[in-house]
Every structure is written in structure tokens, then in C-alpha cells.
Coordinates of N, CA, C and O in Angstrom, one line a residue:
I12 N 0.9 -1.5 -0.2 CA 0.5 -0.2 0.1 C 1.3 0.9 -0.4 O 1.6 1.6 0.8
G13 N 0.4 1.9 -0.9 CA 1.7 3.1 -1.0 C 0.6 4.1 -0.9 O -0.3 4.5 -1.0
L14 N 1.4 5.6 -0.4 CA 0.8 6.5 -0.3 C 1.7 8.1 0.2 O 3.1 7.8 0.5
T15 N 1.5 8.7 -0.1 CA 2.1 9.9 0.6 C 2.1 11.1 1.4 O 0.5 10.9 1.4
K16 N 1.6 12.1 2.5 CA 1.5 12.6 3.2 C 1.6 14.6 2.7 O 3.0 14.6 2.8
A17 N 1.1 15.0 3.1 CA 1.5 16.0 3.0 C 0.8 17.1 3.6 O -0.3 17.1 4.2
S18 N 1.7 17.8 4.4 CA 1.3 19.5 5.5 C 0.4 20.4 4.5 O 2.1 20.2 4.1
Y19 N -0.4 21.0 5.3 CA -0.7 22.0 5.2 C -0.3 23.4 6.1 O -0.4 22.5 7.4
G20 N -0.6 24.8 5.5 CA -0.3 25.6 7.3 C -1.4 26.2 7.0 O -1.4 26.2 8.8
D21 N -2.6 25.1 7.4 CA -3.5 25.1 8.2 C -3.2 24.2 9.5 O -4.3 23.7 10.3
G22 N -2.6 23.2 9.5 CA -1.6 22.0 10.3 C -2.4 20.8 9.9 O -2.5 20.0 10.2
S23 N -3.4 20.7 8.7 CA -4.0 19.7 7.9 C -3.1 18.9 7.1 O -1.9 19.4 6.9
V24 N -3.2 18.0 7.7 CA -1.8 16.5 7.0 C -3.1 15.8 5.7 O -4.0 14.9 7.0
L25 N -2.7 15.4 4.2 CA -3.5 14.4 4.0 C -2.9 14.0 3.4 O -1.5 13.5 3.3
I26 N -3.4 12.1 3.3 CA -2.5 11.0 2.6 C -2.8 11.4 0.8 O -4.2 11.5 0.8
T27 N -1.9 11.3 0.2 CA -1.9 11.6 -0.9 C -3.3 12.3 -2.0 O -4.2 11.9 -2.3
P28 N -2.8 13.6 -1.1 CA -3.7 14.7 -2.0 C -3.9 15.0 -2.7 O -5.3 15.4 -3.1
D29 N -3.4 14.4 -3.6 CA -4.1 15.2 -5.7 C -3.1 14.4 -7.1 O -2.4 13.0 -5.9
R30 N -3.5 14.0 -7.2 CA -3.6 13.1 -9.3 C -2.3 13.2 -9.2 O -1.7 12.0 -9.1
A31 N -0.9 14.2 -8.5 CA 0.7 13.9 -8.6 C 1.1 13.1 -8.0 O 2.5 12.7 -8.6
A32 N 0.7 13.1 -6.4 CA 1.0 12.3 -6.2 C 1.0 10.6 -6.1 O 1.8 9.9 -6.1
V33 N -0.8 10.9 -6.7 CA -1.3 9.2 -7.2 C 0.3 9.1 -8.4 O 0.6 7.6 -8.4
A34 N 0.7 10.0 -9.1 CA 1.6 9.4 -10.3 C 2.6 8.3 -9.7 O 3.4 8.0 -10.2
G35 N 3.3 9.6 -8.5 CA 4.8 9.2 -8.5 C 4.8 8.1 -7.1 O 5.3 7.3 -7.7
L36 N 3.1 7.6 -6.8 CA 3.3 6.9 -6.5 C 2.6 5.2 -7.6 O 3.2 4.1 -7.5
L37 N 1.9 5.5 -8.4 CA 2.0 4.0 -9.4 C 3.3 4.1 -10.6 O 4.2 2.9 -10.4
A38 N 4.3 5.6 -10.1 CA 5.7 5.1 -10.4 C 6.5 4.4 -10.3 O 7.5 3.7 -10.8
A39 N 6.6 4.5 -9.4 CA 7.3 4.3 -8.2 C 7.0 2.4 -8.0 O 8.0 1.5 -7.2
G40 N 5.8 2.3 -8.3 CA 5.2 0.9 -8.8 C 4.4 -0.2 -7.3 O 4.1 -1.0 -7.0
T41 N 3.6 0.9 -6.8 CA 3.0 0.7 -5.3 C 1.7 -1.0 -6.1 O 1.4 -0.4 -7.1
D42 N 1.5 -0.9 -5.7 CA 0.2 -1.9 -5.5 C -1.5 -1.6 -5.3 O -2.2 -1.8 -6.6
I43 N -1.3 -0.2 -4.5 CA -2.3 -0.4 -4.3 C -2.2 0.9 -3.2 O -0.8 0.9 -2.4
V44 N -3.0 2.4 -4.0 CA -3.2 3.5 -3.9 C -3.8 4.1 -2.2 O -5.0 3.6 -2.5
A45 N -3.3 4.6 -1.0 CA -3.9 4.8 -0.1 C -4.2 6.4 -0.5 O -3.7 7.2 -0.9
L46 N -5.8 6.7 0.0 CA -5.6 8.1 -0.3 C -6.7 8.4 0.7 O -7.6 7.7 1.6
D47 N -6.8 10.1 1.0 CA -7.8 10.7 1.9 C -9.3 10.7 1.9 O -9.1 11.4 1.0
V48 N -9.9 10.3 2.3 CA -11.3 10.9 1.4 C -12.3 10.5 2.2 O -13.1 10.7 2.6
T49 N -12.0 12.0 3.4 CA -12.5 12.9 4.6 C -13.1 13.4 3.7 O -12.8 13.7 2.4
G50 N -14.2 14.6 4.9 CA -14.6 15.4 4.2 C -13.8 17.0 4.2 O -13.9 17.9 3.5
R51 N -12.3 16.8 4.3 CA -11.5 18.0 4.0 C -10.8 18.0 2.0 O -11.7 17.1 2.0
L52 N -11.6 19.0 2.2 CA -10.7 19.1 0.8 C -10.2 19.1 0.4 O -8.7 20.0 1.1
R53 N -9.4 19.1 -1.2 CA -8.1 18.6 -1.5 C -7.5 20.1 -1.6 O -7.9 20.9 -1.7
P54 N -6.1 20.5 -1.2 CA -5.5 21.6 -2.2 C -5.9 22.6 -3.0 O -6.1 23.5 -3.4
D55 N -6.6 21.8 -4.5 CA -7.4 22.8 -5.2 C -8.8 23.0 -5.3 O -9.5 23.3 -5.7
G56 N -9.6 22.7 -4.1 CA -10.6 22.7 -3.5 C -11.2 21.3 -4.2 O -12.7 21.2 -3.5
Q57 N -10.8 20.5 -4.5 CA -12.2 19.8 -5.4 C -12.1 18.4 -3.5 O -11.5 18.5 -2.5
A58 N -13.8 17.8 -3.3 CA -13.6 17.6 -2.7 C -13.1 15.5 -3.0 O -12.6 15.1 -3.9
A59 N -12.9 15.3 -1.6 CA -12.3 14.4 -1.9 C -12.6 13.2 -2.3 O -12.0 12.0 -3.2
V60 N -14.1 12.6 -2.2 CA -14.5 11.6 -2.6 C -15.0 11.7 -4.4 O -14.5 10.6 -5.3
D61 N -14.8 13.5 -4.8 CA -14.7 13.1 -6.3 C -13.3 12.9 -7.1 O -13.1 12.4 -8.2
L62 N -12.3 13.5 -6.0 CA -10.9 13.2 -6.7 C -10.9 11.1 -6.8 O -10.1 11.2 -7.9
L63 N -11.4 10.1 -5.8 CA -11.3 9.3 -6.1 C -12.2 8.6 -7.0 O -12.1 8.4 -7.8
R64 N -13.8 9.6 -7.5 CA -14.0 8.9 -8.7 C -13.6 9.2 -9.4 O -13.6 7.9 -10.6
D65 N -13.2 10.9 -9.8 CA -11.3 10.4 -10.7 C -11.2 9.8 -11.0 O -10.5 8.7 -12.3
L66 N -10.1 9.6 -9.8 CA -9.4 8.2 -10.0 C -9.6 7.3 -10.4 O -9.1 6.5 -11.4
R67 N -11.0 6.6 -10.6 CA -11.4 5.4 -10.6 C -11.2 5.2 -11.8 O -10.9 4.1 -12.5
S68 N -12.3 7.1 -12.6 CA -12.0 6.8 -14.0 C -10.6 6.4 -14.7 O -10.6 5.8 -15.6
E69 N -10.6 7.0 -14.0 CA -8.5 7.6 -14.9 C -7.8 6.5 -14.6 O -7.3 6.0 -15.6
H70 N -8.3 5.6 -14.2 CA -6.3 4.1 -13.1 C -7.8 2.8 -12.8 O -8.2 2.8 -11.7
P71 N -8.6 2.8 -13.9 CA -9.9 1.6 -13.5 C -9.3 0.1 -13.4 O -9.7 -0.7 -12.6
D72 N -7.9 -0.7 -13.4 CA -7.2 -1.1 -12.9 C -6.2 -1.6 -11.4 O -6.0 -2.0 -10.7
V73 N -6.2 0.1 -10.7 CA -5.8 0.0 -9.7 C -6.4 0.6 -8.6 O -7.6 1.0 -8.6
P74 N -5.9 -0.7 -7.6 CA -6.8 -0.6 -6.0 C -6.6 1.2 -5.4 O -5.3 1.1 -5.3
F75 N -8.1 1.3 -4.8 CA -7.1 2.5 -3.8 C -7.9 2.5 -2.7 O -9.4 1.4 -2.8
M76 N -6.9 2.1 -1.7 CA -7.4 2.2 -0.5 C -7.7 3.7 0.0 O -7.4 4.6 0.0
A77 N -9.3 3.5 0.7 CA -9.4 5.7 1.0 C -9.7 5.3 2.8 O -10.0 4.3 3.6
D78 N -8.4 6.1 3.1 CA -8.9 6.3 4.2 C -9.3 7.5 4.9 O -9.8 8.4 4.9
I79 N -10.4 6.9 6.1 CA -11.8 7.7 6.9 C -11.3 8.0 7.8 O -10.6 7.3 8.3
A80 N -12.6 8.9 8.5 CA -12.7 9.5 9.8 C -14.5 8.8 10.3 O -14.3 9.1 11.3
T81 N -15.4 8.7 9.1 CA -16.4 8.6 10.4 C -17.0 7.8 8.2 O -17.1 7.1 7.0
L82 N -18.5 7.2 9.9 CA -19.2 5.8 8.8 C -19.3 6.7 7.2 O -19.3 5.7 6.0
S83 N -20.0 7.9 7.7 CA -20.7 8.8 6.2 C -19.4 9.0 5.4 O -19.7 8.2 4.0
E84 N -18.3 8.9 5.5 CA -17.1 9.0 4.5 C -16.7 7.4 3.8 O -16.7 7.7 3.0
G85 N -16.8 6.9 5.0 CA -16.9 5.1 4.7 C -17.2 4.5 2.9 O -17.5 4.0 2.4
V86 N -18.8 5.0 3.3 CA -19.8 4.9 2.8 C -19.7 4.8 1.2 O -19.7 4.5 0.2
M87 N -19.7 6.1 1.7 CA -19.5 7.1 0.1 C -18.0 7.0 -0.7 O -17.7 7.2 -1.8
A88 N -17.2 6.8 -0.5 CA -15.9 6.0 -0.6 C -15.7 4.6 -1.3 O -15.4 4.5 -2.4
A89 N -16.8 4.0 -0.9 CA -17.4 2.7 -1.3 C -18.1 2.7 -2.7 O -17.6 2.1 -3.5
E90 N -18.6 3.4 -1.3 CA -19.8 4.0 -3.5 C -18.7 4.6 -4.9 O -19.6 4.7 -6.5
A91 N -17.7 5.5 -4.1 CA -17.1 6.1 -5.4 C -15.3 5.5 -5.9 O -15.1 6.0 -6.8
G92 N -16.0 4.3 -5.2 CA -15.3 2.8 -6.1 C -13.6 2.2 -5.3 O -12.7 1.6 -5.6
A93 N -13.4 2.7 -4.2 CA -12.6 1.9 -3.1 C -13.1 0.9 -3.2 O -13.6 0.6 -2.5
L94 N -11.7 0.5 -3.3 CA -11.5 -1.6 -3.1 C -11.9 -2.0 -1.1 O -11.9 -2.8 -0.8
I95 N -10.7 -0.8 -0.5 CA -10.5 -1.2 0.2 C -10.9 -0.1 1.4 O -10.9 1.6 0.8
V96 N -11.6 -0.2 2.6 CA -11.7 1.0 3.2 C -11.1 1.2 4.4 O -11.2 0.2 5.1
G97 N -10.5 2.0 4.8 CA -9.7 1.8 6.4 C -10.6 2.6 7.0 O -10.6 4.1 7.1
T98 N -10.0 2.4 8.8 CA -10.6 3.3 9.8 C -8.8 3.9 10.3 O -9.9 4.9 11.2
T99 N -8.3 4.9 9.3 CA -7.3 5.6 9.4 C -7.5 6.6 10.3 O -6.5 6.9 11.4
L100 N -8.2 8.1 9.8 CA -8.6 8.5 10.4 C -9.7 8.9 11.4 O -9.3 10.2 11.8
S101 N -10.2 8.2 11.9 CA -11.2 8.5 12.7 C -10.5 8.7 14.7 O -9.2 8.6 15.1
G102 N -11.0 10.4 14.8 CA -10.2 10.9 15.7 C -9.3 12.5 15.4 O -8.8 12.5 16.2
Y103 N -9.4 11.7 14.0 CA -7.9 13.0 13.5 C -8.6 14.1 12.5 O -7.5 14.6 12.1
T104 N -9.6 14.7 12.1 CA -10.4 15.2 11.2 C -11.7 15.8 11.9 O -11.5 15.3 13.2
P105 N -11.6 17.6 11.8 CA -12.4 17.8 12.2 C -13.9 17.3 12.3 O -14.3 17.2 13.2
Q106 N -14.5 16.4 11.4 CA -15.7 15.4 12.0 C -15.7 13.9 12.4 O -16.7 14.2 12.5
S107 N -14.5 14.1 13.0 CA -14.6 12.7 14.0 C -14.1 13.2 14.9 O -12.9 12.2 16.1
A108 N -13.6 14.5 15.3 CA -12.6 15.0 16.9 C -12.8 14.9 17.9 O -12.6 14.9 19.1
D109 N -14.6 14.1 17.9 CA -15.5 14.0 19.3 C -15.1 12.4 19.8 O -16.0 12.2 20.3
V110 N -14.0 12.0 18.8 CA -13.9 9.9 19.0 C -13.6 10.1 20.3 O -12.4 10.8 20.4
D111 N -13.5 8.9 21.1 CA -12.6 8.9 22.7 C -10.7 8.5 21.5 O -10.6 7.7 21.4
H112 N -9.6 8.9 22.3 CA -8.6 8.7 21.5 C -8.0 7.8 23.0 O -6.5 7.1 22.5
D113 N -8.7 6.8 23.5 CA -8.0 5.7 24.4 C -8.0 4.5 23.7 O -7.4 3.4 24.5
G114 N -9.0 4.1 23.0 CA -8.9 3.3 22.2 C -9.5 3.0 20.8 O -9.4 4.2 20.2
P115 N -10.0 2.2 19.9 CA -10.4 1.9 18.7 C -11.6 1.9 18.1 O -12.5 2.2 19.4
D116 N -11.8 3.2 17.4 CA -12.9 3.2 16.8 C -13.8 2.4 16.8 O -14.4 1.6 15.5
W117 N -14.3 1.7 18.0 CA -15.7 0.6 17.5 C -16.6 0.9 17.1 O -17.0 -0.6 16.4
A118 N -17.4 1.8 17.1 CA -18.4 1.7 17.1 C -18.6 2.4 14.9 O -19.0 1.7 14.1
L119 N -16.9 2.3 14.4 CA -16.9 2.6 13.2 C -17.0 1.6 12.7 O -17.4 1.1 11.5
I120 N -15.8 0.6 12.9 CA -15.5 -1.0 12.6 C -17.0 -1.0 12.5 O -17.2 -2.1 11.3
E121 N -17.8 -1.7 13.6 CA -18.7 -2.0 13.4 C -19.9 -1.5 12.1 O -20.5 -2.2 12.2
G122 N -19.6 0.0 12.2 CA -21.1 -0.2 11.2 C -20.1 -0.2 10.2 O -21.3 -0.4 9.0
L123 N -19.4 -0.2 10.1 CA -18.1 -0.1 8.3 C -19.0 -1.5 8.4 O -19.1 -1.9 6.5
A124 N -18.6 -2.9 8.6 CA -19.0 -4.0 8.7 C -20.0 -4.2 8.4 O -20.1 -4.6 7.2
R125 N -21.3 -3.3 8.6 CA -22.6 -3.9 8.5 C -22.4 -3.2 7.1 O -23.4 -4.0 6.5
E126 N -22.4 -1.9 7.1 CA -22.7 -1.0 5.6 C -22.0 -2.0 4.3 O -22.5 -2.1 3.6
L127 N -20.7 -2.2 4.4 CA -20.2 -3.0 3.6 C -20.4 -4.5 3.3 O -19.7 -4.9 2.5
A128 N -21.3 -5.0 4.8 CA -21.2 -6.4 4.4 C -22.3 -6.9 2.9 O -23.1 -6.2 2.3
G129 N -21.7 -7.8 2.5 CA -22.6 -8.2 0.4 C -21.8 -7.0 0.0 O -22.4 -7.8 -1.1
T130 N -21.2 -6.1 -0.3 CA -19.7 -6.6 -1.3 C -19.0 -6.3 -1.0 O -18.6 -7.1 -0.6
T131 N -17.7 -6.2 -2.1 CA -16.6 -6.8 -2.5 C -15.9 -6.2 -2.1 O -14.1 -6.2 -1.9
V132 N -16.2 -5.0 -0.8 CA -15.6 -3.6 -0.8 C -14.3 -4.3 0.8 O -15.5 -4.9 1.6
K133 N -13.4 -4.4 0.7 CA -12.9 -4.5 2.2 C -13.2 -3.7 3.7 O -12.1 -2.4 2.7
L134 N -12.8 -3.9 4.7 CA -12.8 -3.0 5.5 C -11.4 -3.2 6.1 O -11.1 -5.1 6.1
V135 N -10.8 -2.1 6.7 CA -9.5 -2.7 7.4 C -9.3 -1.6 8.9 O -9.8 -0.6 8.8
A136 N -9.7 -2.4 9.3 CA -9.3 -1.6 10.9 C -8.4 -0.7 11.2 O -7.1 -1.8 11.0
E137 N -8.1 0.7 11.9 CA -7.4 0.6 11.9 C -7.0 2.1 12.7 O -8.0 2.9 12.3
G138 N -6.5 2.4 13.3 CA -6.0 2.8 14.1 C -6.6 3.2 15.7 O -7.8 2.8 16.0
R139 N -5.1 3.2 17.1 CA -5.2 2.8 18.3 C -5.8 1.9 18.3 O -6.1 1.3 19.6
I140 N -4.8 1.0 17.6 CA -5.3 0.0 18.3 C -3.5 -1.2 18.9 O -2.9 -0.8 18.5
W141 N -3.8 -1.2 19.9 CA -2.7 -1.0 21.4 C -2.2 -2.6 21.4 O -0.6 -3.3 21.8
T142 N -3.4 -3.8 21.5 CA -3.5 -5.2 21.8 C -3.7 -6.3 20.8 O -4.8 -6.5 20.2
P143 N -3.0 -7.5 21.4 CA -3.6 -9.0 20.2 C -5.1 -9.1 20.4 O -5.9 -8.7 19.2
A144 N -5.4 -8.3 21.3 CA -7.3 -8.7 22.3 C -8.3 -8.1 20.9 O -9.3 -7.9 20.4
E145 N -7.3 -6.4 21.2 CA -8.4 -5.5 20.2 C -8.7 -5.6 18.5 O -9.0 -5.4 18.0
A146 N -6.6 -6.0 18.9 CA -6.8 -6.9 17.2 C -8.5 -8.1 16.8 O -8.9 -8.2 15.5
R147 N -7.9 -9.1 17.7 CA -9.1 -9.6 17.4 C -10.7 -9.5 17.6 O -11.4 -9.8 16.6
R148 N -11.1 -8.3 18.4 CA -12.1 -7.8 18.2 C -12.2 -7.3 16.8 O -13.7 -7.4 16.1
A149 N -11.9 -6.2 16.6 CA -11.8 -6.1 15.2 C -12.2 -6.8 14.3 O -13.4 -6.7 13.1
L150 N -11.5 -8.0 14.2 CA -11.5 -9.4 13.3 C -12.9 -9.7 13.3 O -13.6 -10.0 12.4
D151 N -13.6 -9.7 15.0 CA -15.6 -10.4 14.9 C -15.9 -9.3 15.0 O -16.8 -10.1 14.4
L152 N -15.4 -8.0 15.0 CA -16.6 -7.0 14.5 C -17.4 -7.0 12.9 O -18.1 -6.7 12.0
G153 N -16.2 -7.5 12.0 CA -15.9 -7.7 10.9 C -15.0 -7.4 9.9 O -15.2 -7.3 8.2
A154 N -14.3 -6.7 10.5 CA -12.8 -7.0 9.7 C -11.8 -7.7 8.8 O -11.9 -8.2 9.2
H155 N -12.2 -6.8 7.9 CA -11.4 -8.0 6.8 C -9.7 -7.8 7.4 O -9.0 -9.1 7.4
A156 N -8.7 -6.8 7.6 CA -8.0 -7.4 8.4 C -7.6 -5.5 9.4 O -9.1 -4.9 8.9
V157 N -6.4 -6.3 9.9 CA -6.5 -5.0 10.9 C -4.6 -4.7 10.7 O -3.9 -5.0 10.6
V158 N -5.3 -3.2 11.0 CA -3.2 -2.5 10.2 C -3.1 -1.7 12.5 O -3.7 -1.5 12.9
V159 N -1.7 -2.4 12.6 CA -1.7 -2.3 14.3 C -0.2 -1.4 14.4 O 1.1 -2.5 13.9
G160 N -0.3 -0.1 14.3 CA 1.5 1.0 14.0 C 1.9 1.2 15.2 O 2.7 0.6 15.5
T161 N 1.5 2.1 15.7 CA 2.4 2.6 16.4 C 2.3 1.5 17.8 O 3.6 1.6 18.1
A162 N 2.2 1.2 18.0 CA 2.2 -0.6 19.1 C 2.9 -1.3 18.9 O 3.5 -1.8 19.8
I163 N 3.4 -0.9 17.7 CA 4.8 -1.8 17.5 C 6.0 -0.8 16.9 O 7.2 -1.0 16.9
T164 N 5.8 0.0 16.0 CA 6.8 1.3 15.3 C 7.1 2.4 16.2 O 8.1 2.8 16.0
R165 N 6.5 2.5 17.3 CA 7.4 3.7 18.0 C 6.6 3.3 19.9 O 6.0 3.1 20.2
P166 N 8.0 2.6 20.1 CA 9.0 2.3 21.0 C 8.2 3.7 22.3 O 8.2 3.2 23.0
R167 N 8.6 3.9 21.8 CA 8.7 5.4 22.6 C 7.0 6.2 23.2 O 6.9 6.4 25.0
I168 N 6.1 5.9 22.0 CA 4.6 6.6 22.7 C 4.1 4.7 23.4 O 3.4 5.1 23.7
V169 N 5.2 3.6 23.2 CA 4.3 2.7 23.7 C 4.9 2.1 25.5 O 3.9 2.6 26.2
T170 N 5.8 3.0 25.1 CA 6.7 3.3 27.1 C 5.6 5.0 27.7 O 5.5 4.2 28.9
Q171 N 5.8 5.4 26.9 CA 4.2 6.7 27.1 C 3.2 6.4 28.1 O 3.0 6.9 29.1
T172 N 2.8 5.3 28.1 CA 1.2 5.1 26.9 C 1.5 4.3 28.5 O 0.9 3.9 30.3
F173 N 3.0 3.2 29.0 CA 2.7 2.7 30.2 C 3.2 3.3 31.0 O 2.5 3.0 32.6
V174 N 3.6 3.9 31.9 CA 4.5 4.7 32.0 C 2.8 6.5 32.9 O 2.8 5.9 33.9
H175 N 2.6 6.1 32.3 CA 1.3 7.4 32.4 C -0.2 6.0 33.1 O -0.6 6.5 34.5
T176 N -0.3 4.8 32.4 CA -1.1 4.3 32.8 C -0.3 3.9 34.4 O -1.3 3.7 35.3
M177 N 0.5 3.7 34.5 CA 1.3 3.0 36.3 C 0.9 4.3 36.8 O 0.8 4.2 38.4
R178 N 1.1 5.7 36.2 CA 1.2 6.6 37.5 C -0.1 7.0 37.6 O -0.3 8.0 38.4
G179 N -1.5 6.3 37.1 CA -2.2 6.5 37.0 C -3.1 7.9 37.1 O -3.9 9.1 36.6

């Protein structure tokens, strides 16, 4: 899964924000292109779901993964042609700012599993999954796969979590 991240003056970070980023990933040989398909607009003002729809038309053989933050974004991304929908951005956008940051967004995972059932779109649970039990629960709720990121790749954060919990 290939992606780029671009930061903007307002503090936002968009995953694979535009056609140029997609072209670079395809030239590099990525198998799947991940895109931010949240309610945030692209740098050129285009809605993310419209960019996904355009990219599917331009690159019909390329599998696109939509990184989303809300149930409605996930459903719209699936309808626009995403082959994979990931809960990656839950809690990290203005539209999902009220999500509890202490654990996975179980309601989103469960809701998307229900909405995507019977389709060919795969659900990937991602975001604040810290334990094998949480990964198992995500699968039990209907996720096709689980991404465990920070809990494995950022030992400093893991250590801080232990210290914070132990101090009470």
C-alpha cells in the first residue's frame, strides 16, 4: 500500500492529496494507492470523494484504499469505487474530533462492517489498536484485516503509555 503525506499551513495532513502524488506512487510501482477520503477538501478545492471517483475512471485497474474518519465517509468512498476502506483517520479530522482517543473506534468498525457486508469492498481496521485482543475484536466485528501501527513501530509512545497508566 503506497501513500504520501502532505502538510498544509492550517495544520492538516492529507494522505496522497492529489493526482501528482498518485502518479508518483504508480511510477514507483505501488500495488494499492491509499487516499485521504474524508470531508476535507483537496488543496485545489476538490472534494476527496470526487477525486477518488475521477481516479477510478482514469486508473480502472488500480486498487484504491480510502482512509476515512466517519461512517458516511466510508460508505461514500465505497460507492465512489474504493476497493478497501480503512478507519485510519477516525479521531484525527474535524468531522471525527469527538471520538475517544483511548482506543479503537469500535462503533465505526462495526458500522462499516454492517454497511459493507455483501459488497466486495474490504474493511481495514486501523487506529489506536494496541493489543492482540483489540485486533481480534476488530476481526470479530467484521474487519477483513487490521493495521497495528504505533503499538509496534513507535516504542517511545508505547513506553509513555505504560508510564502514564502506571502513574494513574
